[in-house]
């Protein structure tokens, strides 16, 4: 081109590349946020549940029992409980989390919150293991439940 130098071309190319990199970074961020929709949903649920204080201890203890029941239902529907080892592990989880829930409801109220928080933290680890292994429950469920459990346990520890 007449009147155009290589420097002008380089300036235009670097300006375009900068915009493209910026668009790519924004796209990656939006993709990550969209991909993590279970986390955002879990955050909304935790805020709605704990924003005005702790719900009743017995209610949260029942949730600790219901969570592994959901895993058994998912596992049955997905055909993963046909393997005896998986069924035994899921049943052990139900019994373990159920026992912690009963202890939390039975002990002195202040101590019950900490026992319950330990149960919820344990279930967060349970969720994480299922998320990593891609077994029994859909990964989105495991992610959602892990965030709910972790933040719920934190609320119990810091608000009790």
Short mmCIF file of C-alpha atoms in Angstrom, two decimals:
data_model
loop_
_atom_site.label_atom_id
_atom_site.label_comp_id
_atom_site.label_asym_id
_atom_site.label_seq_id
_atom_site.Cartn_x
_atom_site.Cartn_y
_atom_site.Cartn_z
CA UNK A 1 0.00 0.00 0.00
CA UNK A 2 1.09 3.54 -0.69
CA UNK A 3 2.00 5.44 2.44
CA UNK A 4 1.83 2.33 4.60
CA UNK A 5 4.80 1.06 6.46
CA UNK A 6 5.50 -2.22 8.12
CA UNK A 7 5.21 -0.44 11.50
CA UNK A 8 1.62 0.61 10.69
CA UNK A 9 0.74 -2.97 9.83
CA UNK A 10 2.35 -4.24 13.04
CA UNK A 11 0.44 -1.66 15.11
CA UNK A 12 -2.87 -2.70 13.55
CA UNK A 13 -2.07 -6.39 14.02
CA UNK A 14 -1.11 -5.94 17.68
CA UNK A 15 -4.24 -3.85 18.38
CA UNK A 16 -6.42 -6.54 16.83
CA UNK A 17 -4.58 -9.28 18.71
CA UNK A 18 -5.09 -7.41 21.97
CA UNK A 19 -8.82 -7.19 21.35
CA UNK A 20 -8.95 -10.85 20.36
CA UNK A 21 -7.08 -11.86 23.52
CA UNK A 22 -9.48 -9.73 25.57
CA UNK A 23 -12.51 -11.32 23.90
CA UNK A 24 -10.99 -14.75 24.41
CA UNK A 25 -10.40 -14.08 28.12
CA UNK A 26 -13.96 -12.83 28.57
CA UNK A 27 -15.28 -15.83 26.65
CA UNK A 28 -13.26 -18.21 28.85
CA UNK A 29 -14.55 -16.49 31.99
CA UNK A 30 -18.17 -16.68 30.82
CA UNK A 31 -17.73 -20.30 29.80
CA UNK A 32 -16.30 -21.14 33.21
CA UNK A 33 -19.13 -19.33 35.00
CA UNK A 34 -21.71 -21.09 32.83
CA UNK A 35 -20.02 -24.44 33.38
CA UNK A 36 -20.17 -23.94 37.16
CA UNK A 37 -23.94 -23.34 37.31
CA UNK A 38 -24.35 -25.94 40.09
CA UNK A 39 -22.00 -23.88 42.28
CA UNK A 40 -23.97 -20.69 41.67
CA UNK A 41 -27.23 -22.47 42.40
CA UNK A 42 -25.74 -23.89 45.61
CA UNK A 43 -24.53 -20.44 46.70
CA UNK A 44 -28.02 -19.04 46.19
CA UNK A 45 -29.55 -21.87 48.24
CA UNK A 46 -27.07 -21.43 51.08
CA UNK A 47 -27.64 -17.67 51.22
CA UNK A 48 -31.41 -18.19 51.23
CA UNK A 49 -31.15 -20.84 53.94
CA UNK A 50 -28.66 -19.23 56.30
CA UNK A 51 -29.00 -15.47 55.67
CA UNK A 52 -31.33 -14.93 58.61
CA UNK A 53 -29.66 -17.41 60.96
CA UNK A 54 -29.46 -21.13 61.46
CA UNK A 55 -32.51 -23.26 60.74
CA UNK A 56 -33.48 -25.77 63.43
CA UNK A 57 -30.80 -28.32 64.23
CA UNK A 58 -33.24 -31.22 63.78
CA UNK A 59 -34.17 -29.96 60.29
CA UNK A 60 -30.50 -29.87 59.24
CA UNK A 61 -29.91 -33.26 60.87
CA UNK A 62 -32.73 -34.72 58.76
CA UNK A 63 -31.11 -33.24 55.67
CA UNK A 64 -27.92 -35.12 56.56
CA UNK A 65 -29.98 -38.33 56.41
CA UNK A 66 -31.83 -37.38 53.24
CA UNK A 67 -28.63 -36.56 51.31
CA UNK A 68 -27.30 -40.15 51.20
CA UNK A 69 -30.82 -41.42 50.46
CA UNK A 70 -30.69 -39.26 47.32
CA UNK A 71 -27.41 -40.95 46.40
CA UNK A 72 -29.04 -44.36 46.77
CA UNK A 73 -31.95 -43.25 44.56
CA UNK A 74 -29.61 -41.85 41.90
CA UNK A 75 -27.45 -44.96 42.06
CA UNK A 76 -30.47 -47.22 41.64
CA UNK A 77 -31.87 -45.19 38.74
CA UNK A 78 -28.49 -45.12 37.02
CA UNK A 79 -27.95 -48.85 37.55
CA UNK A 80 -24.77 -48.33 39.57
CA UNK A 81 -26.00 -50.15 42.66
CA UNK A 82 -25.91 -53.46 40.78
CA UNK A 83 -22.26 -53.69 41.71
CA UNK A 84 -22.22 -55.06 45.28
CA UNK A 85 -19.26 -52.92 46.35
CA UNK A 86 -21.05 -49.71 45.33
CA UNK A 87 -24.24 -50.73 47.13
CA UNK A 88 -22.30 -51.58 50.29
CA UNK A 89 -20.42 -48.26 50.19
CA UNK A 90 -23.59 -46.22 49.64
CA UNK A 91 -25.40 -48.08 52.42
CA UNK A 92 -22.46 -47.51 54.76
CA UNK A 93 -22.61 -43.82 53.90
CA UNK A 94 -26.30 -43.70 54.75
CA UNK A 95 -25.72 -45.48 58.07
CA UNK A 96 -22.72 -43.32 58.97
CA UNK A 97 -24.34 -40.00 58.15
CA UNK A 98 -27.57 -41.15 59.78
CA UNK A 99 -25.68 -42.03 62.97
CA UNK A 100 -24.02 -38.61 63.04
CA UNK A 101 -27.40 -36.94 62.56
CA UNK A 102 -28.89 -38.90 65.46
CA UNK A 103 -25.94 -38.08 67.73
CA UNK A 104 -26.20 -34.39 66.79
CA UNK A 105 -29.90 -34.37 67.69
CA UNK A 106 -29.33 -36.28 70.95
CA UNK A 107 -26.40 -34.42 72.55
CA UNK A 108 -26.42 -31.04 74.26
CA UNK A 109 -27.61 -28.41 71.76
CA UNK A 110 -24.32 -26.46 71.49
CA UNK A 111 -22.29 -29.61 70.89
CA UNK A 112 -24.93 -30.88 68.47
CA UNK A 113 -24.14 -28.08 66.03
CA UNK A 114 -20.49 -29.12 65.88
CA UNK A 115 -21.33 -32.81 65.47
CA UNK A 116 -23.73 -31.89 62.70
CA UNK A 117 -21.12 -29.66 61.05
CA UNK A 118 -18.67 -32.58 61.08
CA UNK A 119 -21.33 -34.70 59.37
CA UNK A 120 -21.93 -32.06 56.72
CA UNK A 121 -18.17 -31.65 56.16
CA UNK A 122 -17.92 -35.42 55.80
CA UNK A 123 -20.71 -35.37 53.26
CA UNK A 124 -18.91 -32.60 51.34
CA UNK A 125 -15.91 -34.93 51.10
CA UNK A 126 -18.30 -37.72 50.02
CA UNK A 127 -19.65 -35.43 47.29
CA UNK A 128 -16.15 -34.49 46.16
CA UNK A 129 -15.14 -38.14 45.89
CA UNK A 130 -18.24 -38.90 43.81
CA UNK A 131 -17.58 -35.87 41.60
CA UNK A 132 -13.99 -36.97 40.96
CA UNK A 133 -14.94 -40.61 40.36
CA UNK A 134 -17.91 -39.67 38.14
CA UNK A 135 -20.01 -42.36 39.79
CA UNK A 136 -23.44 -42.87 41.37
CA UNK A 137 -24.74 -39.30 40.92
CA UNK A 138 -24.42 -36.82 38.05
CA UNK A 139 -21.35 -34.61 38.42
CA UNK A 140 -23.52 -31.48 38.57
CA UNK A 141 -25.39 -32.94 41.56
CA UNK A 142 -22.15 -33.82 43.34
CA UNK A 143 -20.76 -30.33 42.71
CA UNK A 144 -23.95 -28.64 43.91
CA UNK A 145 -24.20 -30.81 47.00
CA UNK A 146 -20.51 -30.38 47.87
CA UNK A 147 -20.83 -26.59 47.86
CA UNK A 148 -24.07 -26.68 49.88
CA UNK A 149 -22.53 -29.06 52.43
CA UNK A 150 -19.27 -27.15 52.76
CA UNK A 151 -20.90 -23.75 53.16
CA UNK A 152 -23.69 -25.13 55.34
CA UNK A 153 -21.14 -26.73 57.68
CA UNK A 154 -19.23 -23.45 57.79
CA UNK A 155 -22.41 -21.60 58.73
CA UNK A 156 -23.06 -24.10 61.52
CA UNK A 157 -19.55 -23.68 62.88
CA UNK A 158 -19.46 -19.90 62.75
CA UNK A 159 -23.10 -19.13 63.60
CA UNK A 160 -23.71 -21.68 66.37
#
